[in-house]
């Protein structure tokens, strides 16, 4: 589903975030990106989502070379990717239901009734049933993260990518979040998760791509 071919990413200013990286991720796989802060994990996820482009080499998503796509085409592809990134903020002045409805309203593909049904399903899946009217500010960090995940999966993406989704959470909550991703994987979604704490990945038996200063080790 995802193929990196000798990918190098140099940011403006000359910092080489990724150096000659090649790997594949199969459809239906759940995989972890591990490495210290600054190792290049977010950069890989941004390349997969087409948020940034490689400086050299190629990133393939299904049959698409992400570097060759128009913004329109990328926007279309991204509707099939669920993204849980730290800079994708919740709307703090809108309740849980409104936050989850938003991606459906943006896609414009659903009637109001259908959108409501899908939003409620996503909210239930992440364990927030009954909290539809709550404002994010009144919720714990773990609940807010669940809300971000509900918003990412409400379009039923085939690929779910998450950048340090359990950062800033106590261990028990962090493990719950990992378990939640596992349930999406078991339902057939391809899942790519980054974390600097490898102990959260133990016991799962999934492949781990370990990064050090932009290289795969
Ligand atoms: P990680 O997610 O593992 O913490 P990142 O992919 O965010 O790593 O960053 C890899 C390296 O690239 C770091 O040294 C970081 O400072 C640098 N970097 C990330 N984004 C940018 C950017 N927009 N401009 C310049 N340097 C960046
Ligand atoms: P994380 O460690 O959670 O992956 P970062 O702190 O590396 O996140 O990055 C946060 C944001 O700042 C990202 O959007 C990234 O692109 C940007 N960024 C990171 N490092 C740099 C840098 N050296 N110069 C400019 N922007 C950067």
Coordinates of C-alpha atoms and ligand atoms in Angstrom, one line a residue:
X1 CA 0.0 0.0 0.0
X2 CA 2.9 2.3 0.9
X3 CA 6.3 2.3 -0.7
X4 CA 9.3 4.5 0.1
X5 CA 12.0 4.4 -2.6
X6 CA 15.3 5.9 -1.5
X7 CA 13.5 8.8 0.0
X8 CA 15.6 11.8 1.2
X9 CA 13.9 14.8 2.8
X10 CA 15.9 18.0 3.2
X11 CA 14.0 20.9 4.8
X12 CA 14.5 24.5 3.8
X13 CA 17.6 25.6 5.6
X14 CA 19.4 22.4 4.6
X15 CA 18.5 20.1 7.5
X16 CA 18.4 16.5 6.2
X17 CA 15.5 14.9 8.1
X18 CA 15.5 11.6 6.2
X19 CA 18.4 10.0 4.4
X20 CA 17.9 7.4 1.6
X21 CA 15.0 5.6 3.1
X22 CA 13.4 2.5 1.5
X23 CA 10.6 0.3 3.0
X24 CA 7.1 -1.1 2.2
X25 CA 4.0 -1.2 4.3
X26 CA 1.4 -3.8 3.2
X27 CA -2.4 -3.2 3.0
X28 CA -3.9 -4.3 6.3
X29 CA -0.7 -4.1 8.2
X30 CA -0.3 -2.3 11.6
X31 CA 3.2 -0.9 11.9
X32 CA 5.1 1.4 14.3
X33 CA 7.6 4.1 13.7
X34 CA 10.0 4.3 16.6
X35 CA 12.9 6.7 17.4
X36 CA 13.8 9.7 19.5
X37 CA 12.4 13.1 19.0
X38 CA 13.9 14.5 15.8
X39 CA 14.5 11.1 14.3
X40 CA 12.2 11.7 11.4
X41 CA 8.9 10.0 12.4
X42 CA 6.6 13.0 11.7
X43 CA 8.4 13.6 8.4
X44 CA 7.6 10.0 7.3
X45 CA 3.9 10.4 8.2
X46 CA 3.7 13.8 6.5
X47 CA 5.2 12.3 3.3
X48 CA 2.6 9.4 3.5
X49 CA -0.2 12.0 3.8
X50 CA 1.2 14.1 1.0
X51 CA 1.5 17.1 3.4
X52 CA 5.2 17.4 2.4
X53 CA 7.1 16.1 -0.6
X54 CA 10.4 14.2 -0.8
X55 CA 13.5 16.1 -1.9
X56 CA 14.7 12.9 -3.6
X57 CA 13.3 9.4 -4.2
X58 CA 9.6 8.5 -4.4
X59 CA 6.7 7.9 -2.1
X60 CA 4.1 5.6 -3.5
X61 CA 0.6 5.3 -2.0
X62 CA -1.2 2.5 -3.8
X63 CA -0.3 3.2 -7.5
X64 CA 0.2 6.9 -6.9
X65 CA 3.5 8.7 -6.8
X66 CA 2.8 11.3 -4.2
X67 CA 5.4 13.7 -5.6
X68 CA 3.6 13.8 -9.0
X69 CA 0.0 14.5 -7.8
X70 CA -1.8 17.8 -8.2
X71 CA -3.2 19.4 -5.0
X72 CA -6.7 18.5 -6.1
X73 CA -5.8 14.8 -6.5
X74 CA -3.9 14.9 -3.2
X75 CA -7.0 16.3 -1.5
X76 CA -9.1 13.5 -3.0
X77 CA -6.6 10.8 -1.8
X78 CA -6.4 12.4 1.7
X79 CA -10.2 11.7 2.1
X80 CA -9.2 8.1 2.4
X81 CA -6.5 8.7 5.0
X82 CA -7.4 9.2 8.7
X83 CA -4.9 11.5 10.2
X84 CA -4.2 12.0 14.0
X85 CA -1.6 14.7 14.2
X86 CA -0.7 17.0 17.1
X87 CA -1.3 20.1 15.0
X88 CA -4.8 19.0 13.9
X89 CA -6.5 20.8 16.7
X90 CA -10.0 20.2 18.0
X91 CA -12.6 22.9 17.8
X92 CA -12.8 23.8 21.5
X93 CA -15.9 25.9 21.2
X94 CA -17.9 23.1 19.6
X95 CA -19.1 19.9 21.2
X96 CA -18.0 16.4 20.5
X97 CA -20.7 15.7 17.9
X98 CA -19.9 18.9 15.9
X99 CA -16.2 18.1 15.9
X100 CA -16.8 14.6 14.5
X101 CA -19.4 15.9 12.0
X102 CA -17.0 18.4 10.5
X103 CA -15.0 16.1 8.2
X104 CA -18.2 14.6 6.8
X105 CA -19.6 18.1 6.2
X106 CA -16.3 19.1 4.4
X107 CA -16.5 16.0 2.2
X108 CA -20.0 17.0 1.2
X109 CA -20.9 13.4 0.4
X110 CA -23.5 12.7 3.0
X111 CA -27.0 13.8 3.8
X112 CA -27.4 15.3 7.3
X113 CA -29.1 12.2 8.5
X114 CA -26.4 9.9 7.2
X115 CA -23.7 12.1 8.6
X116 CA -25.3 12.0 12.0
X117 CA -25.5 8.2 11.9
X118 CA -21.8 7.9 10.9
X119 CA -20.7 10.4 13.6
X120 CA -22.6 8.6 16.3
X121 CA -21.0 5.3 15.2
X122 CA -17.5 6.8 15.3
X123 CA -18.1 8.3 18.7
X124 CA -19.4 5.0 20.0
X125 CA -16.4 3.1 18.6
X126 CA -13.9 5.3 20.5
X127 CA -15.8 4.9 23.7
X128 CA -17.3 8.4 24.0
X129 CA -21.0 7.5 23.6
X130 CA -23.0 9.7 25.9
X131 CA -20.5 12.6 25.6
X132 CA -21.9 14.0 22.3
X133 CA -22.8 17.3 23.9
X134 CA -19.6 17.7 25.9
X135 CA -17.1 20.5 25.0
X136 CA -13.5 19.3 24.5
X137 CA -12.3 21.6 27.3
X138 CA -14.3 19.7 29.9
X139 CA -12.7 16.4 28.8
X140 CA -9.5 14.7 29.9
X141 CA -6.5 14.4 27.7
X142 CA -7.3 10.8 27.0
X143 CA -10.9 11.6 26.0
X144 CA -9.7 14.5 23.8
X145 CA -7.4 12.0 22.0
X146 CA -10.3 9.6 21.5
X147 CA -12.2 12.5 20.0
X148 CA -9.4 13.2 17.6
X149 CA -9.4 9.5 16.6
X150 CA -13.2 9.6 16.1
X151 CA -12.8 12.5 13.8
X152 CA -10.0 10.7 11.9
X153 CA -12.0 7.5 11.4
X154 CA -15.5 8.9 10.7
X155 CA -14.9 8.9 6.9
X156 CA -14.0 5.2 7.2
X157 CA -10.5 5.6 5.9
X158 CA -8.5 2.6 4.5
X159 CA -5.3 4.1 6.0
X160 CA -5.0 5.5 9.5
X161 CA -1.8 7.4 10.5
X162 CA -1.1 8.8 13.9
X163 CA 1.8 10.9 15.1
X164 CA 2.6 10.2 18.8
X165 CA -1.1 9.7 19.7
X166 CA -0.2 8.6 23.2
X167 CA 2.3 11.4 24.0
X168 CA 1.3 13.3 27.1
X169 CA -1.0 10.5 28.4
X170 CA -0.5 8.4 31.5
X171 CA 0.6 4.9 30.7
X172 CA -2.8 3.3 31.3
X173 CA -4.5 5.8 29.0
X174 CA -1.7 5.4 26.4
X175 CA -2.2 1.7 26.3
X176 CA -5.9 2.2 25.9
X177 CA -5.3 4.4 22.9
X178 CA -3.0 1.7 21.4
X179 CA -5.7 -0.9 22.0
X180 CA -8.2 1.4 20.2
X181 CA -5.9 1.6 17.1
X182 CA -5.6 -2.2 17.3
X183 CA -9.3 -2.6 17.0
X184 CA -9.3 -0.5 13.8
X185 CA -6.5 -2.7 12.5
X186 CA -8.5 -5.8 13.3
X187 CA -11.4 -4.3 11.4
X188 CA -9.1 -4.2 8.3
X189 CA -7.7 -0.7 8.4
X190 CA -4.0 -0.2 7.6
X191 CA -2.5 1.6 10.7
X192 CA 0.8 3.5 11.0
X193 CA 1.7 4.9 14.4
X194 CA 4.7 6.8 15.6
X195 CA 5.9 6.8 19.2
X196 CA 9.2 7.4 21.0
X197 CA 8.2 5.1 23.8
X198 CA 8.8 1.6 22.4
X199 CA 7.4 -0.1 25.5
X200 CA 3.9 0.9 24.2
X201 CA 4.6 -1.3 21.1
X202 CA 5.6 -4.4 23.0
X203 CA 3.2 -7.4 23.2
X204 CA 1.6 -6.5 19.8
X205 CA 4.0 -8.4 17.6
X206 CA 3.7 -5.9 14.8
X207 CA 6.6 -4.7 12.7
X208 CA 8.6 -1.7 14.1
X209 CA 10.6 0.6 11.8
X210 CA 13.3 2.1 14.0
X211 CA 14.7 5.4 13.0
X212 CA 17.9 7.2 14.1
X213 CA 18.7 10.6 12.7
X214 CA 16.7 10.1 9.6
X215 CA 18.1 6.6 8.9
X216 CA 16.3 3.2 9.2
X217 CA 18.2 1.1 11.7
Ligands
LIG1 P1 10.2 13.2 14.9 O1 8.8 13.1 14.5 O2 10.9 11.9 15.0 O3 10.4 14.0 16.2 P2 10.6 15.1 12.7 O4 10.2 14.3 11.5 O5 9.5 16.0 13.3 O6 11.1 14.0 13.8 O7 11.9 15.9 12.5 C1 13.1 15.4 11.9 C2 14.1 16.5 11.8 O8 13.6 17.4 10.8 C3 14.3 17.2 13.1 O9 15.6 17.6 13.2 C4 13.4 18.5 12.9 O10 13.9 19.5 13.7 C5 13.5 18.7 11.4 N1 12.3 19.3 10.9 C6 11.0 18.9 11.0 N2 10.2 19.7 10.4 C7 10.9 20.7 9.9 C8 10.6 21.9 9.2 N3 9.3 22.2 8.8 N4 11.6 22.7 8.8 C9 12.9 22.4 9.2 N5 13.3 21.3 9.9 C10 12.3 20.5 10.2
LIG2 P1 7.1 16.2 16.9 O1 8.4 16.1 17.7 O2 5.9 16.0 17.7 O3 7.2 15.3 15.7 P2 8.1 18.7 16.1 O4 8.3 19.4 17.3 O5 9.3 18.0 15.4 O6 7.0 17.6 16.3 O7 7.5 19.6 15.0 C1 6.4 20.4 15.3 C2 6.1 21.3 14.1 O8 7.2 22.2 13.9 C3 6.0 20.5 12.8 O9 5.0 21.1 12.0 C4 7.3 20.6 12.1 O10 7.2 20.6 10.7 C5 7.8 22.0 12.6 N1 9.3 21.9 12.8 C6 10.0 21.0 13.5 N2 11.3 21.3 13.6 C7 11.4 22.4 12.8 C8 12.6 23.2 12.5 N3 13.8 22.9 12.8 N4 12.3 24.4 11.7 C9 11.1 24.7 11.3 N5 10.0 23.9 11.6 C10 10.2 22.9 12.4

